[in-house]
Amino acid sequence: MLDSQSAAFAERVWEVASQLGNNAPKIADDIMGEAFPLTCSQARAEGAMRMLRIGIISEVKRILRNRHDVLTQTDFADRCDAFAPLVSDLRSKSYFVESAEEYVVVPDLIAEPDLLDDARRFMRRKGLECLAEADRLDALYAAVTGEKTTAVATISNPKPDMGEF
C-alpha cells in the first residue's frame, strides 16, 4: 500500500510521462526539484546531487514498470488463453520498446506485434552485450589470476530458432 506522498509522487510521474514519454531520466529531471526542494538543495550543497538523481531515476523506472491501473490494464483473457503459458514464463510485466522509448506491458505487446518485435530485439541485443562483457571480464580474470575461466552460468531451456534479430 502506498502512503499519500508516494502515491502523489507516482501520480506526478505519470502526469509528466504523458507529456515527455516514459523516459525516466527526463521525468526525474523535470520533477525532482519540485517534488523534493529541500532535499535537492541540501544534495547540491553536499555534492550529492548525482546520487540523489540516480535514486530518483530508479524510483521513476520502478513506477513506470509497475503501473497497476485497473482502467487501462488489459487482461490476458482478452488476448488469448493460448498465450498464458508463454507469459507465465516471462520475468517481467513490461518490457522496454526502443522505438517508443518506454516500457510496454505484455498484453499491449501481444496486441501490437511490431512493439513485441522491437522489445524482443532490444532484449536480445542487450543480452548479447552482457555476454560479450562477461567474456571480457573472463579474460581480465584469467589475466589477473593466471587461471583459465569457464562460463559460470549457462542459458537453460534454449528456445527454438528465433530467426534473425
Short mmCIF file of the C-alpha atoms (twelve columns), coordinates in Angstrom:
data_MODEL
# 
_entry.id   MODEL 
# 
loop_
_atom_site.group_PDB 
_atom_site.id 
_atom_site.type_symbol 
_atom_site.label_atom_id 
_atom_site.label_alt_id 
_atom_site.label_comp_id 
_atom_site.label_asym_id 
_atom_site.label_seq_id 
_atom_site.Cartn_x 
_atom_site.Cartn_y 
_atom_site.Cartn_z 
_atom_site.pdbx_PDB_model_num 
ATOM 1   C CA . MET A 1   0.000  0.000   0.000   1 
ATOM 2   C CA . LEU A 2   1.378  3.390   -0.969  1 
ATOM 3   C CA . ASP A 3   1.462  6.232   1.518   1 
ATOM 4   C CA . SER A 4   -0.031 9.523   0.327   1 
ATOM 5   C CA . GLN A 5   3.358  11.079  -0.513  1 
ATOM 6   C CA . SER A 6   4.427  8.057   -2.562  1 
ATOM 7   C CA . ALA A 7   1.067  7.993   -4.316  1 
ATOM 8   C CA . ALA A 8   1.346  11.711  -5.107  1 
ATOM 9   C CA . PHE A 9   4.861  11.201  -6.481  1 
ATOM 10  C CA . ALA A 10  3.692  8.282   -8.632  1 
ATOM 11  C CA . GLU A 11  0.773  10.351  -9.908  1 
ATOM 12  C CA . ARG A 12  3.158  13.174  -10.827 1 
ATOM 13  C CA . VAL A 13  5.434  10.694  -12.615 1 
ATOM 14  C CA . TRP A 14  2.505  9.578   -14.780 1 
ATOM 15  C CA . GLU A 15  1.452  13.181  -15.471 1 
ATOM 16  C CA . VAL A 16  4.939  14.084  -16.684 1 
ATOM 17  C CA . ALA A 17  5.256  10.792  -18.586 1 
ATOM 18  C CA . SER A 18  2.129  11.683  -20.533 1 
ATOM 19  C CA . GLN A 19  3.935  14.821  -21.738 1 
ATOM 20  C CA . LEU A 20  7.549  13.617  -22.060 1 
ATOM 21  C CA . GLY A 21  7.082  9.897   -22.682 1 
ATOM 22  C CA . ASN A 22  8.269  7.129   -20.387 1 
ATOM 23  C CA . ASN A 23  11.862 8.352   -20.223 1 
ATOM 24  C CA . ALA A 24  12.860 8.033   -16.567 1 
ATOM 25  C CA . PRO A 25  15.825 10.474  -16.620 1 
ATOM 26  C CA . LYS A 26  13.755 13.185  -18.328 1 
ATOM 27  C CA . ILE A 27  10.878 12.644  -15.896 1 
ATOM 28  C CA . ALA A 28  13.209 12.710  -12.884 1 
ATOM 29  C CA . ASP A 29  14.890 15.905  -14.079 1 
ATOM 30  C CA . ASP A 30  11.504 17.528  -14.639 1 
ATOM 31  C CA . ILE A 31  10.018 16.763  -11.238 1 
ATOM 32  C CA . MET A 32  12.759 16.231  -8.666  1 
ATOM 33  C CA . GLY A 33  13.265 19.888  -7.750  1 
ATOM 34  C CA . GLU A 34  9.538  20.403  -7.349  1 
ATOM 35  C CA . ALA A 35  8.941  17.126  -5.509  1 
ATOM 36  C CA . PHE A 36  11.956 17.386  -3.191  1 
ATOM 37  C CA . PRO A 37  13.064 21.041  -2.987  1 
ATOM 38  C CA . LEU A 38  14.825 20.828  0.389   1 
ATOM 39  C CA . THR A 39  16.477 17.511  -0.408  1 
ATOM 40  C CA . CYS A 40  17.728 18.805  -3.769  1 
ATOM 41  C CA . SER A 41  19.061 21.982  -2.169  1 
ATOM 42  C CA . GLN A 42  20.888 20.010  0.504   1 
ATOM 43  C CA . ALA A 43  22.191 17.453  -2.021  1 
ATOM 44  C CA . ARG A 44  23.610 20.289  -4.155  1 
ATOM 45  C CA . ALA A 45  25.309 21.812  -1.115  1 
ATOM 46  C CA . GLU A 46  26.804 18.462  -0.109  1 
ATOM 47  C CA . GLY A 47  27.846 17.418  -3.611  1 
ATOM 48  C CA . ALA A 48  25.389 14.522  -3.662  1 
ATOM 49  C CA . MET A 49  23.077 15.683  -6.446  1 
ATOM 50  C CA . ARG A 50  24.185 12.958  -8.853  1 
ATOM 51  C CA . MET A 51  23.492 10.237  -6.270  1 
ATOM 52  C CA . LEU A 52  20.089 11.731  -5.481  1 
ATOM 53  C CA . ARG A 53  19.225 11.926  -9.186  1 
ATOM 54  C CA . ILE A 54  20.222 8.278   -9.723  1 
ATOM 55  C CA . GLY A 55  17.954 7.225   -6.857  1 
ATOM 56  C CA . ILE A 56  15.033 9.244   -8.169  1 
ATOM 57  C CA . ILE A 57  15.523 7.842   -11.681 1 
ATOM 58  C CA . SER A 58  15.485 4.355   -10.186 1 
ATOM 59  C CA . GLU A 59  12.193 5.047   -8.426  1 
ATOM 60  C CA . VAL A 60  10.674 6.567   -11.569 1 
ATOM 61  C CA . LYS A 61  11.673 3.425   -13.506 1 
ATOM 62  C CA . ARG A 62  10.031 1.261   -10.850 1 
ATOM 63  C CA . ILE A 63  6.830  3.297   -11.093 1 
ATOM 64  C CA . LEU A 64  6.822  3.090   -14.894 1 
ATOM 65  C CA . ARG A 65  7.299  -0.701  -14.820 1 
ATOM 66  C CA . ASN A 66  4.706  -1.443  -12.165 1 
ATOM 67  C CA . ARG A 67  1.630  0.528   -13.057 1 
ATOM 68  C CA . HIS A 68  -1.486 -1.136  -11.683 1 
ATOM 69  C CA . ASP A 69  -4.190 0.903   -13.313 1 
ATOM 70  C CA . VAL A 70  -7.323 -1.225  -13.466 1 
ATOM 71  C CA . LEU A 71  -8.952 1.021   -16.050 1 
ATOM 72  C CA . THR A 72  -6.166 0.772   -18.614 1 
ATOM 73  C CA . GLN A 73  -4.577 -2.586  -17.870 1 
ATOM 74  C CA . THR A 74  -5.539 -5.287  -20.317 1 
ATOM 75  C CA . ASP A 75  -6.362 -8.790  -19.134 1 
ATOM 76  C CA . PHE A 76  -4.622 -11.684 -20.874 1 
ATOM 77  C CA . ALA A 77  -8.000 -13.363 -21.225 1 
ATOM 78  C CA . ASP A 78  -8.915 -10.537 -23.604 1 
ATOM 79  C CA . ARG A 79  -5.995 -11.562 -25.833 1 
ATOM 80  C CA . CYS A 80  -5.907 -15.343 -25.930 1 
ATOM 81  C CA . ASP A 81  -5.634 -18.087 -23.342 1 
ATOM 82  C CA . ALA A 82  -3.107 -19.827 -25.572 1 
ATOM 83  C CA . PHE A 83  -0.512 -17.176 -24.626 1 
ATOM 84  C CA . ALA A 84  -0.862 -17.755 -20.865 1 
ATOM 85  C CA . PRO A 85  1.837  -20.484 -20.615 1 
ATOM 86  C CA . LEU A 86  4.313  -18.318 -22.537 1 
ATOM 87  C CA . VAL A 87  3.507  -15.239 -20.479 1 
ATOM 88  C CA . SER A 88  3.855  -17.121 -17.190 1 
ATOM 89  C CA . ASP A 89  7.486  -17.900 -18.122 1 
ATOM 90  C CA . LEU A 90  8.310  -14.187 -18.517 1 
ATOM 91  C CA . ARG A 91  10.157 -12.495 -15.676 1 
ATOM 92  C CA . SER A 92  8.649  -9.052  -16.126 1 
ATOM 93  C CA . LYS A 93  5.234  -7.493  -16.608 1 
ATOM 94  C CA . SER A 94  6.572  -4.940  -19.074 1 
ATOM 95  C CA . TYR A 95  9.469  -4.603  -21.486 1 
ATOM 96  C CA . PHE A 96  11.370 -1.706  -22.974 1 
ATOM 97  C CA . VAL A 97  10.376 -0.810  -26.533 1 
ATOM 98  C CA . GLU A 98  13.201 1.203   -28.009 1 
ATOM 99  C CA . SER A 99  11.177 2.793   -30.812 1 
ATOM 100 C CA . ALA A 100 8.613  4.044   -28.296 1 
ATOM 101 C CA . GLU A 101 11.272 4.883   -25.673 1 
ATOM 102 C CA . GLU A 102 9.107  3.364   -22.949 1 
ATOM 103 C CA . TYR A 103 8.188  0.205   -21.109 1 
ATOM 104 C CA . VAL A 104 5.104  -1.515  -22.501 1 
ATOM 105 C CA . VAL A 105 3.054  -4.103  -20.606 1 
ATOM 106 C CA . VAL A 106 2.942  -7.600  -22.058 1 
ATOM 107 C CA . PRO A 107 -0.768 -7.572  -23.024 1 
ATOM 108 C CA . ASP A 108 -0.138 -4.464  -25.098 1 
ATOM 109 C CA . LEU A 109 2.891  -6.131  -26.687 1 
ATOM 110 C CA . ILE A 110 0.681  -9.051  -27.647 1 
ATOM 111 C CA . ALA A 111 -1.875 -6.643  -29.120 1 
ATOM 112 C CA . GLU A 112 0.823  -4.882  -31.163 1 
ATOM 113 C CA . PRO A 113 3.272  -7.411  -32.623 1 
ATOM 114 C CA . ASP A 114 5.508  -4.632  -34.006 1 
ATOM 115 C CA . LEU A 115 6.129  -3.439  -30.439 1 
ATOM 116 C CA . LEU A 116 6.682  -7.035  -29.326 1 
ATOM 117 C CA . ASP A 117 9.228  -7.455  -32.096 1 
ATOM 118 C CA . ASP A 118 11.014 -4.272  -31.016 1 
ATOM 119 C CA . ALA A 119 11.022 -5.391  -27.360 1 
ATOM 120 C CA . ARG A 120 12.407 -8.852  -28.136 1 
ATOM 121 C CA . ARG A 121 15.119 -7.458  -30.423 1 
ATOM 122 C CA . PHE A 122 16.144 -4.909  -27.792 1 
ATOM 123 C CA . MET A 123 16.253 -7.579  -25.063 1 
ATOM 124 C CA . ARG A 124 18.274 -9.953  -27.257 1 
ATOM 125 C CA . ARG A 125 20.755 -7.201  -28.200 1 
ATOM 126 C CA . LYS A 126 21.203 -6.267  -24.535 1 
ATOM 127 C CA . GLY A 127 21.677 -9.941  -23.658 1 
ATOM 128 C CA . LEU A 128 24.390 -10.310 -26.278 1 
ATOM 129 C CA . GLU A 129 26.050 -7.138  -24.996 1 
ATOM 130 C CA . CYS A 130 26.028 -8.610  -21.467 1 
ATOM 131 C CA . LEU A 131 27.523 -11.896 -22.696 1 
ATOM 132 C CA . ALA A 132 30.257 -10.029 -24.578 1 
ATOM 133 C CA . GLU A 133 31.067 -8.003  -21.455 1 
ATOM 134 C CA . ALA A 134 31.159 -11.210 -19.388 1 
ATOM 135 C CA . ASP A 135 33.666 -12.623 -21.883 1 
ATOM 136 C CA . ARG A 136 35.841 -9.529  -21.425 1 
ATOM 137 C CA . LEU A 137 35.632 -9.912  -17.649 1 
ATOM 138 C CA . ASP A 138 36.571 -13.600 -18.010 1 
ATOM 139 C CA . ALA A 139 39.662 -12.578 -19.973 1 
ATOM 140 C CA . LEU A 140 40.583 -9.990  -17.340 1 
ATOM 141 C CA . TYR A 141 40.072 -12.532 -14.543 1 
ATOM 142 C CA . ALA A 142 42.264 -15.062 -16.365 1 
ATOM 143 C CA . ALA A 143 44.977 -12.434 -16.841 1 
ATOM 144 C CA . VAL A 144 44.834 -11.353 -13.197 1 
ATOM 145 C CA . THR A 145 44.741 -14.824 -11.659 1 
ATOM 146 C CA . GLY A 146 46.505 -16.881 -14.289 1 
ATOM 147 C CA . GLU A 147 43.563 -19.295 -14.181 1 
ATOM 148 C CA . LYS A 148 41.632 -20.428 -17.204 1 
ATOM 149 C CA . THR A 149 37.993 -19.446 -16.882 1 
ATOM 150 C CA . THR A 150 34.841 -21.208 -17.907 1 
ATOM 151 C CA . ALA A 151 31.323 -19.864 -18.120 1 
ATOM 152 C CA . VAL A 152 29.825 -19.570 -14.651 1 
ATOM 153 C CA . ALA A 153 26.250 -19.806 -15.890 1 
ATOM 154 C CA . THR A 154 24.640 -21.257 -18.930 1 
ATOM 155 C CA . ILE A 155 21.381 -20.463 -20.604 1 
ATOM 156 C CA . SER A 156 18.804 -23.099 -19.751 1 
ATOM 157 C CA . ASN A 157 15.901 -24.158 -21.908 1 
ATOM 158 C CA . PRO A 158 17.063 -22.521 -25.118 1 
ATOM 159 C CA . LYS A 159 14.174 -21.573 -27.340 1 
ATOM 160 C CA . PRO A 160 13.868 -22.836 -30.897 1 
ATOM 161 C CA . ASP A 161 15.477 -20.728 -33.596 1 
ATOM 162 C CA . MET A 162 14.162 -17.200 -33.078 1 
ATOM 163 C CA . GLY A 163 15.210 -16.102 -36.527 1 
ATOM 164 C CA . GLU A 164 17.399 -13.170 -37.295 1 
ATOM 165 C CA . PHE A 165 17.141 -10.355 -34.819 1 
# 
